[in-house]
Coordinates of C-alpha atoms in Angstrom, one line a residue:
Chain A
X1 CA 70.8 26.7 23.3
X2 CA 72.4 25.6 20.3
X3 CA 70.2 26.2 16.6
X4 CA 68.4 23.8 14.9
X5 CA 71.2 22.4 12.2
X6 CA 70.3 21.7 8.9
X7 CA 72.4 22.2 6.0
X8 CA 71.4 24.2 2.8
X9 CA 72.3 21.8 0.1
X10 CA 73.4 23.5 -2.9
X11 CA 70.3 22.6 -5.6
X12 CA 69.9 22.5 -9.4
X13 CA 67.4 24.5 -10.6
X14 CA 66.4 24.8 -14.4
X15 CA 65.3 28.0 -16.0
X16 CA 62.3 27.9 -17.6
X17 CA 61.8 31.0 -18.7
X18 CA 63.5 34.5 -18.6
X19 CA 62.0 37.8 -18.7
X20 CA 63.0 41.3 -19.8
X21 CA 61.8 43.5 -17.1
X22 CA 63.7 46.8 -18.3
X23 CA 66.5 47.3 -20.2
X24 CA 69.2 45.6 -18.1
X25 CA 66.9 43.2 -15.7
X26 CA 66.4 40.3 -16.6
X27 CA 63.9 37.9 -14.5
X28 CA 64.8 34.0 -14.2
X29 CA 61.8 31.8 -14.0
X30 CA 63.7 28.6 -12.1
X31 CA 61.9 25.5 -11.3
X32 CA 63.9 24.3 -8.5
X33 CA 63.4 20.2 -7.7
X34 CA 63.4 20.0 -4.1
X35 CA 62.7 23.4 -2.8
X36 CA 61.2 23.7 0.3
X37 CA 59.8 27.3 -0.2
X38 CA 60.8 31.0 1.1
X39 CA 59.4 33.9 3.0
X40 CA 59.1 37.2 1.3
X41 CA 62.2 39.0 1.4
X42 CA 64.8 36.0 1.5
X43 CA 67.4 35.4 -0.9
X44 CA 69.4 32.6 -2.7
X45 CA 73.3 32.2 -3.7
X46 CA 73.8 31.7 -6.8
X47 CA 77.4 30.2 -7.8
X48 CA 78.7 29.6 -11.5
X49 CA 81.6 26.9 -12.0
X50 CA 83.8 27.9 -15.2
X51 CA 85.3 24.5 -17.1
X52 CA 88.3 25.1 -15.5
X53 CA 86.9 24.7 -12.1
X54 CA 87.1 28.3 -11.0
X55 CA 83.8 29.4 -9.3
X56 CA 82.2 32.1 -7.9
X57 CA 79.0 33.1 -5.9
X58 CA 76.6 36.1 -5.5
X59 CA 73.0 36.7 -3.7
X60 CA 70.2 37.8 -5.2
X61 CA 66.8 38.4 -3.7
X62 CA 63.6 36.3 -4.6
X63 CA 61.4 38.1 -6.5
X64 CA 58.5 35.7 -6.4
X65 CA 56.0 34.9 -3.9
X66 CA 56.2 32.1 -1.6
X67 CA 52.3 30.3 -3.0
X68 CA 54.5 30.5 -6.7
X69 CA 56.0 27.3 -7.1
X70 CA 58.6 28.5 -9.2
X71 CA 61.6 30.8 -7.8
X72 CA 61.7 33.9 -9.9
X73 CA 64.9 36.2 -9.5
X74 CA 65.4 39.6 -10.8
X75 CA 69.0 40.2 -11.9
X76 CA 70.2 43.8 -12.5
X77 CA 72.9 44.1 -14.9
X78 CA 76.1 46.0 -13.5
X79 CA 78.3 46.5 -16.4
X80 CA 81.6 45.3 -14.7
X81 CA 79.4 42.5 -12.8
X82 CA 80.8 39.0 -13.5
X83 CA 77.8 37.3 -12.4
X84 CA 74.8 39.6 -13.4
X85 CA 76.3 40.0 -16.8
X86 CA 76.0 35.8 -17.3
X87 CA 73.3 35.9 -15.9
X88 CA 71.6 38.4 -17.9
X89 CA 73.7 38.4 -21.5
X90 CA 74.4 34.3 -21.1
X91 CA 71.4 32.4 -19.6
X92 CA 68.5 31.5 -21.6
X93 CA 65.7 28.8 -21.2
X94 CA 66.6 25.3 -20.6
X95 CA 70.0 26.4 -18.9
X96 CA 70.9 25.3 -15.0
X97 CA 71.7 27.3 -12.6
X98 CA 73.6 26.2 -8.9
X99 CA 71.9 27.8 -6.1
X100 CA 71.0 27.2 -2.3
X101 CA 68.7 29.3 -0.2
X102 CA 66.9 30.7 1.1
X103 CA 68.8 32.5 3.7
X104 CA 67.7 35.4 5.3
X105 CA 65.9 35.6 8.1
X106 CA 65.3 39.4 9.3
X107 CA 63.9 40.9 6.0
X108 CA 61.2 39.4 5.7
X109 CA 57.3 39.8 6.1
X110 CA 54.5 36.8 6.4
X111 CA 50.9 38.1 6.3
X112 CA 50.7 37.4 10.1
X113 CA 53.1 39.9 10.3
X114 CA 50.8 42.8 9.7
X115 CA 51.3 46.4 9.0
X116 CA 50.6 48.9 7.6
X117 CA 53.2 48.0 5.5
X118 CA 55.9 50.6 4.2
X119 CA 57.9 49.5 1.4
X120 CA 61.3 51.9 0.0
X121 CA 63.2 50.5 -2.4
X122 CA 65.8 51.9 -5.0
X123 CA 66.4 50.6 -8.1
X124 CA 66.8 46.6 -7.8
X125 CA 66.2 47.4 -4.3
X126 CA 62.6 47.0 -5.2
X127 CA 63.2 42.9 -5.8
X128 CA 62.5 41.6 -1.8
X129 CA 59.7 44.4 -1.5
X130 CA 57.9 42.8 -4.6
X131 CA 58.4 39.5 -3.3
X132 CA 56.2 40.9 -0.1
X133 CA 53.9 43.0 -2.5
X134 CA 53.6 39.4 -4.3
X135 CA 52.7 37.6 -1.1
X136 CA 50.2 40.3 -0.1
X137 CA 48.5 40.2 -2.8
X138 CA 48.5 36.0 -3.5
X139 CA 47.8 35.6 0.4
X140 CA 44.6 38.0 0.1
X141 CA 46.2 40.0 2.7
X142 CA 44.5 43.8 2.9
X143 CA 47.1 44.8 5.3
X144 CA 47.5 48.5 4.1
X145 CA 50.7 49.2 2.2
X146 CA 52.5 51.9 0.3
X147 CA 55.4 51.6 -2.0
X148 CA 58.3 54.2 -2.3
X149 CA 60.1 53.1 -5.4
X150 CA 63.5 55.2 -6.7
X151 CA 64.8 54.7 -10.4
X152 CA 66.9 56.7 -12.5
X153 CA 64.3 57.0 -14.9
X154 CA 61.3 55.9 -16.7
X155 CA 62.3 52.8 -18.6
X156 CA 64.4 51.5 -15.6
X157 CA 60.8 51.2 -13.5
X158 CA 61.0 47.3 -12.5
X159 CA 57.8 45.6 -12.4
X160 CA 55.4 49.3 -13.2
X161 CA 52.8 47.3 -15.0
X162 CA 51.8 44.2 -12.9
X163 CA 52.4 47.1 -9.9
X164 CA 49.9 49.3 -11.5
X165 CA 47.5 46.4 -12.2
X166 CA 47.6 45.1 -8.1
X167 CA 47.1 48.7 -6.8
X168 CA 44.2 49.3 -9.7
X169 CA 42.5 46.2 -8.1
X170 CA 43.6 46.7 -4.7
X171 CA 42.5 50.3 -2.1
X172 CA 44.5 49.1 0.4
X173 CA 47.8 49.1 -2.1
X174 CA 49.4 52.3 -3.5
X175 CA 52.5 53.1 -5.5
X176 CA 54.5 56.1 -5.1
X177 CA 57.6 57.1 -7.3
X178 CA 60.4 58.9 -7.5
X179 CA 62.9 59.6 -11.1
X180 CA 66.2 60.7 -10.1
X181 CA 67.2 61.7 -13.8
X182 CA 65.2 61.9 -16.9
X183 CA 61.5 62.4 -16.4
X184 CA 59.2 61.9 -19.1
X185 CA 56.5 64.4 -20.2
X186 CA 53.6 64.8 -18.3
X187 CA 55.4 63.2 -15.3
X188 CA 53.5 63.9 -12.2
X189 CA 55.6 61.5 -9.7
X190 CA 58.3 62.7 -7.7
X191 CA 61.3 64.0 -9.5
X192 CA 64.2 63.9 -7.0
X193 CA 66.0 61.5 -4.5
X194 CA 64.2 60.3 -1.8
X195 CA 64.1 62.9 1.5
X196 CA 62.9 63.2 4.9
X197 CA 60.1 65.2 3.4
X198 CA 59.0 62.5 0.9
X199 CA 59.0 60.1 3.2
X200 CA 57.0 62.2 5.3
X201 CA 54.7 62.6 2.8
X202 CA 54.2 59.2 1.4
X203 CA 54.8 57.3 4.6
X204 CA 52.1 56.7 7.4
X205 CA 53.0 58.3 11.0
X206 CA 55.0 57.3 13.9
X207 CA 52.1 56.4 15.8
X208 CA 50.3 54.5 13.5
X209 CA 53.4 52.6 14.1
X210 CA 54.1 51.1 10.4
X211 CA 56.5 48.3 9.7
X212 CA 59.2 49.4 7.4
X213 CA 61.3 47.7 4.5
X214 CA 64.0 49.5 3.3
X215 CA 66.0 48.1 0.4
X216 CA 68.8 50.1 -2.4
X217 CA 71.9 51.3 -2.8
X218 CA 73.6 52.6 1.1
X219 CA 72.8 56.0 0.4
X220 CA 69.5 55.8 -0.3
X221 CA 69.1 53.1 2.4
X222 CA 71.4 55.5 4.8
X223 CA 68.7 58.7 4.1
X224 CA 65.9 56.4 4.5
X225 CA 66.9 54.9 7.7
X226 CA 67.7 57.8 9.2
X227 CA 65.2 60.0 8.5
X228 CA 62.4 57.7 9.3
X229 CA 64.1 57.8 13.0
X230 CA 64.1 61.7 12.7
X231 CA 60.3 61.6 11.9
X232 CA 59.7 59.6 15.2
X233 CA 60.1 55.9 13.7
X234 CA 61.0 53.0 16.0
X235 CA 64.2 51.5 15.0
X236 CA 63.3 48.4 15.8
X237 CA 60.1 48.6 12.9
X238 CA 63.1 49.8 10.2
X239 CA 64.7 46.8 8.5
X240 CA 66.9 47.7 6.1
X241 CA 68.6 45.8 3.2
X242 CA 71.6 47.3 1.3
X243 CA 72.8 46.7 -2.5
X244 CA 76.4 48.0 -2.7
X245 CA 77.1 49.1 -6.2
X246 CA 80.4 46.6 -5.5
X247 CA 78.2 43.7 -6.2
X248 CA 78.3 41.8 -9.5
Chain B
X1 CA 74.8 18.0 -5.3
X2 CA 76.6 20.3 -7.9
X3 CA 80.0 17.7 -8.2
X4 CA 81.1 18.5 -11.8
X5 CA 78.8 21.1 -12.6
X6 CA 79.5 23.3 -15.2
X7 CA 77.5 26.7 -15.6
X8 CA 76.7 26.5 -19.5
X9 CA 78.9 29.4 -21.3
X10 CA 81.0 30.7 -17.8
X11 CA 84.5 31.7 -18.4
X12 CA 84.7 33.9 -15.1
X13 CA 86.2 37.8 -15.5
X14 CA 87.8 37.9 -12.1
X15 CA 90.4 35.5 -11.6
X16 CA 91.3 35.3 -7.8
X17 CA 94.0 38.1 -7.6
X18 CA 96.2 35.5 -4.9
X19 CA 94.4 32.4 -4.0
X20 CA 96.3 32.1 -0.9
X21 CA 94.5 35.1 1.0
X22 CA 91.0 34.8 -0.2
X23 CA 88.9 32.2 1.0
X24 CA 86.7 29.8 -0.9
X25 CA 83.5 31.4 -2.4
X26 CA 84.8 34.9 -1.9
X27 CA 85.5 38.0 -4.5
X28 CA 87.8 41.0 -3.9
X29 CA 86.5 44.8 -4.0
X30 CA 88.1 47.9 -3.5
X31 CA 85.1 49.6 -2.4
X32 CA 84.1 49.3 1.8
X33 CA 80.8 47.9 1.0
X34 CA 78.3 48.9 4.1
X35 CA 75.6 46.0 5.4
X36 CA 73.3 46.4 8.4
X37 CA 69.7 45.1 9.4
X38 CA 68.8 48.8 10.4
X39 CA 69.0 51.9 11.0
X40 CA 72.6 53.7 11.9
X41 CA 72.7 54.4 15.4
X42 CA 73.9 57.6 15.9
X43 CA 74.7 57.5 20.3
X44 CA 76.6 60.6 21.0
X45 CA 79.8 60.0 22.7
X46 CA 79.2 61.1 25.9
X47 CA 76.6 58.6 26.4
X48 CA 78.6 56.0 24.6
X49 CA 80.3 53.6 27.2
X50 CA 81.8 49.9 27.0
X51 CA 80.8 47.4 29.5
X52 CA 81.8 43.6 30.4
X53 CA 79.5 41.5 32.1
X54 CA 78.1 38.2 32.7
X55 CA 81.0 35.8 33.9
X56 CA 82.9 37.9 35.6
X57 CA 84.5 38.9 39.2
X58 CA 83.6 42.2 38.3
X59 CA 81.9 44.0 35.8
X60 CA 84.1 46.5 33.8
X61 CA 82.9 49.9 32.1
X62 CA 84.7 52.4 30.4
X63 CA 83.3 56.2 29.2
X64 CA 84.7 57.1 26.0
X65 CA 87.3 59.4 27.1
X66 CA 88.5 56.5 29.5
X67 CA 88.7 54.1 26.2
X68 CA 90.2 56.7 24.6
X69 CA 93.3 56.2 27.1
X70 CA 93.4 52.8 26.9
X71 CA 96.9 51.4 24.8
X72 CA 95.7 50.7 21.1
X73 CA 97.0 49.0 18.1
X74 CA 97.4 49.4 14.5
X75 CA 96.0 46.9 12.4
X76 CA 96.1 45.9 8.7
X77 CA 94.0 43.0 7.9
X78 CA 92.1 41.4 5.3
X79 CA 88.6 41.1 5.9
X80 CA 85.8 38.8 4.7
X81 CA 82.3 39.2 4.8
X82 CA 79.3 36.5 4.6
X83 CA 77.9 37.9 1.3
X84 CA 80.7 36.8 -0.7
X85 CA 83.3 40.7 -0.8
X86 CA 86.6 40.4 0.8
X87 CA 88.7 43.5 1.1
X88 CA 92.5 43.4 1.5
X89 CA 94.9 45.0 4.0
X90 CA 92.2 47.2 5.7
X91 CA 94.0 49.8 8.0
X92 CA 92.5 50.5 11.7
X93 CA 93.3 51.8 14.7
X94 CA 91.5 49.9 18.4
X95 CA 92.2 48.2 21.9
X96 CA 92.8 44.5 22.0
X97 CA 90.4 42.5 23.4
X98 CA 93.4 41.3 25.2
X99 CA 93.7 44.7 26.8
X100 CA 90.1 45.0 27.9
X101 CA 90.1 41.4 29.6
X102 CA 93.2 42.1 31.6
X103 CA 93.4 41.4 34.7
X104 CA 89.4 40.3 34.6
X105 CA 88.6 36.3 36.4
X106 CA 86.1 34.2 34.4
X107 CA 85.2 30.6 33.8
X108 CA 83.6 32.0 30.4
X109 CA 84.0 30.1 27.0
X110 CA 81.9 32.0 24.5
X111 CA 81.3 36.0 24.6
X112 CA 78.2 37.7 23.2
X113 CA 79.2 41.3 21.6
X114 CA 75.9 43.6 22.3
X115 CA 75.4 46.7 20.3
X116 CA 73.2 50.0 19.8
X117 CA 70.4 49.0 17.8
X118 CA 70.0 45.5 19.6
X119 CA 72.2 43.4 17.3
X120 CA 74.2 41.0 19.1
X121 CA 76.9 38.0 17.8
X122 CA 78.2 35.3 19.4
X123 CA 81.9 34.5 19.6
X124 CA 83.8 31.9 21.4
X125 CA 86.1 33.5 24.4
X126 CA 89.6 31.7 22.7
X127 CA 88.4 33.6 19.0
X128 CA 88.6 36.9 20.7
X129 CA 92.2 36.9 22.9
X130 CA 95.5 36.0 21.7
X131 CA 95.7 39.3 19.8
X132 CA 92.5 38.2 17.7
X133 CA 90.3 40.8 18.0
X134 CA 90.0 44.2 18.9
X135 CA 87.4 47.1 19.5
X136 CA 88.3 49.5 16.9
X137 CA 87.6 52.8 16.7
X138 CA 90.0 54.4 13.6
X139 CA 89.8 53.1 9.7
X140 CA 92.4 54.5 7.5
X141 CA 93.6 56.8 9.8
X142 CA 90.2 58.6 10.2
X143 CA 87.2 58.3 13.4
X144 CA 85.3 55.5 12.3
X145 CA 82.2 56.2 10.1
X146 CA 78.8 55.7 11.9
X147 CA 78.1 53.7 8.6
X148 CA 80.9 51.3 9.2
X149 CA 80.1 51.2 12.9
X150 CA 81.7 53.9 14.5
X151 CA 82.2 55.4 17.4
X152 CA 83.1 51.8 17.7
X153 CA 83.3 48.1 16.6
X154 CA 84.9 44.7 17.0
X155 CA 87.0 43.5 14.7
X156 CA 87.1 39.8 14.3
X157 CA 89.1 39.5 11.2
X158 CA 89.8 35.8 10.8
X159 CA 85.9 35.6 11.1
X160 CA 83.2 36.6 8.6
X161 CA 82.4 40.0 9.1
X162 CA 78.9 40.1 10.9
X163 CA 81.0 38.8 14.1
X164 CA 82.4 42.0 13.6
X165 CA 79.7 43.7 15.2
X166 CA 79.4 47.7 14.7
X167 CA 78.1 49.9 17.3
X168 CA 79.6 47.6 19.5
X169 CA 79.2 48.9 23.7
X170 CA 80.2 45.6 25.2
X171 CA 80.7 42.3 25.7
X172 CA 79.2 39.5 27.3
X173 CA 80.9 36.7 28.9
X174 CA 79.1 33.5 29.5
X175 CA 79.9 29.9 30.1
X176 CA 77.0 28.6 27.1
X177 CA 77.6 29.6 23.5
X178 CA 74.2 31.6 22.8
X179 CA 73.2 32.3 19.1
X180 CA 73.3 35.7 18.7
X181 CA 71.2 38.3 15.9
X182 CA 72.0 36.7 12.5
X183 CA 73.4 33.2 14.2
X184 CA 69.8 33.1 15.0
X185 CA 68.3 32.8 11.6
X186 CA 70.5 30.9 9.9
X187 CA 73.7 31.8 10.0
X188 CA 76.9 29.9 11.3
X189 CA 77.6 30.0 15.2
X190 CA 81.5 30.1 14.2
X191 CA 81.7 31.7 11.0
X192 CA 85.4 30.5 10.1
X193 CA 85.9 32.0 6.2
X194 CA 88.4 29.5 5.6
X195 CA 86.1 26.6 6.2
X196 CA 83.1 28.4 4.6
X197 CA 81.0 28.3 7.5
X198 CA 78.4 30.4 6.3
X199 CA 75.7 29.4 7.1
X200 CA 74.0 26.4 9.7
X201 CA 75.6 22.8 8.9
X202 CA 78.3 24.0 6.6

């Protein structure tokens, strides 16, 4: 059997629009001429070309819906990134970005997919899960889902207010988190890394047989993984996605 | 597309440290950056084996402690993976591919590598012999980390990583060249660096 060939042309898409999402993530609104859409969870490259010719390319996760006809990435600035730094200090409106995509086909969830849906995600981890969260919600899916979200600390919470909006709207939706350094007053979240314990807290049972998305930096994704096994997890419903801290 | 593009206000930090040893598209790290579609597999070792089969006279298995006996090879390579990091003069320790095939008859072309946790890549026979490949099972001098595939893994270097598979138990042989987990969805069936074949039609 040889696969279906088709190449994935490298594309010019505009940004229209660039968000502030917390201090140091920056959303791209892109129209992209020519797209052919995404599922949940898939990615793009991105490459930049310097005058000189020299060029270099990165992935980053969708963080929009397939329904949304514009692609919407979510860029986390990494201070000794060469990429995320343009990206998030350089780019405004009415700049163009190369790209290609989507690619990635394992990490990903279509509505026909079911659930319940269990979502982990650390830090910018949180992108592909709220591209799902996104498609839930668009599709009218009321396939029951729960979000574990880890962040550092308050103000680095990606996407808290149109997350608290869905779930307020939304019984089958909840949103769990977790601070792993400053809390603010009043906090009444989770206030350490995420553990076999929490997981076993937040998370539905092994027999209830949830499907699992697991997406952060490799420890977090490493704990996760394998303490959803220990708690009687199929492998198989635990797909993981990792962002190393060597990305850029 | 993308002939004389310019990306508005790019100078680039990270010049390529020696063009001639990375390939196109592709950024150097120090770090050992870890990717996987699941779960770690953590098989203890006396229930770890390797197995050929398919196109063969006879299938072949080995427990660990007989792998363990088997003549390996030190290795320092550079290595390349899919999602853009290559790493430089990686040190490990395995058993040529070359040393598991001995002595084995097949009419085989293409190999599948099958692992714990179901993954699976597809390889042609002639990119895993000739002193290509190996099943290693040491990196920098140390067991090989569950998280970078240990007890054991192939290592494909002149091929992106993901035909590297970790976890690996065996391998395959077969006369068709069947996609394997991430050739499947989307991703090249030869996966040469150098001709930035990431992905299907490049």
């Amino acid at each position: 059997m040889v696969a279906r060939l088709y190449r994935t042309l490298w594309r010019i898409g505009e940004v229209v629009g660039v968000v502030s999402e917390t201090p140091r993530t920056k959303s791209l609104v892109l129209d992209v001429p020519g797209w052919e859409g995404h599922k949940a969870g898939q990615h793009v490259d991105v490459r930049l070309t310097a005058p000189d010719g020299y060029q270099t390319q990165r992935s980053y996760s969708i963080a929009s819906a397939p329904e949304d006809e514009r692609v919407v990435l979510t860029v986390d600035r990494l201070d000794d990134g060469e990429v995320s730094t343009y990206l998030t200090d350089v780019v405004t409106a009415g700049d163009r970005l190369e790209l290609r995509g989507p690619i990635g086909g394992y990490f990903t969830w279509e509505e026909g997919d079911g659930g319940p849906l269990f979502l982990v995600g650390g830090g910018s981890g949180v992108v592909p899960l709220m591209a799902m969260t996104r498609h839930r919600a668009t599709s009218g899916s009321d396939v029951p889902t729960r979000l574990l979200l880890s962040f550092r600390s308050h103000e680095e919470i990606i996407y808290r207010e149109e997350l608290e909006d869905l779930a307020a709207h939304d019984g089958s939706l909840e949103v769990f988190y977790t601070l792993t350094r400053a809390r603010p007053q009043g906090w009444t979240g989770y206030h350490r890394r995420i553990d076999a314990r929490m997981l076993e807290e937040v998370s539905w049972g092994p027999h209830e047989s949830p499907l699992a998305f697991v997406c952060g930096p490799t420890p977090l994704v490493e704990t996760v993984g394998t303490a959803l096994v220990g708690l009687g997890h199929d492998p198989a419903r635990v797909k993981t996605e990792r962002f190393g801290a060597t990305g850029g | 597309m993308g002939e004389g593009f310019i990306s508005r206000g790019f100078g680039g930090r990270r010049r390529r440290p020696d063009d001639s040893r990375l390939p196109p598209g592709q950024y150097l790290v120090d770090g050992f950056p870890v990717l996987s579609a699941g779960p770690t597999p953590l098989t203890p070792l006396e229930q770890w084996d390797f197995t050929l089969v398919g196109e063969v006279d006879e299938p072949k298995r080995w427990s660990w402690e007989e792998f363990g006996q088997l003549p390996s090879e030190e290795i320092t390579t550079d290595i390349h993976c899919v999602t853009k990091w290559s790493k430089f003069d990686t040190r490990w320790e395995g058993v040529s591919v070359d040393t598991l095939l001995e002595g084995v008859e097949t009419s085989a072309e293409y190999i599948t590598a099958y692992c714990d946790g179901g993954y699976t890549t597809n390889l042609a026979l002639e990119d895993v012999t000739g002193g290509k490949a190996w099943v290693a099972f040491a990196y920098d001098g140390e067991p090989l980390e569950p998280v970078h595939g240990g007890p054991a893994r192939l290592l494909v270097p002149h091929l992106y990583f993901w035909k590297s598979a970790k976890w690996v138990r065996g391998l395959r042989l077969a006369t068709q060249n069947e996609p394997g987990f991430w050739e499947s969805l989307g991703y090249h069936n030869f996966g040469d660096p150098w001709r930035e074949q990431r992905y299907w039609g490049d």
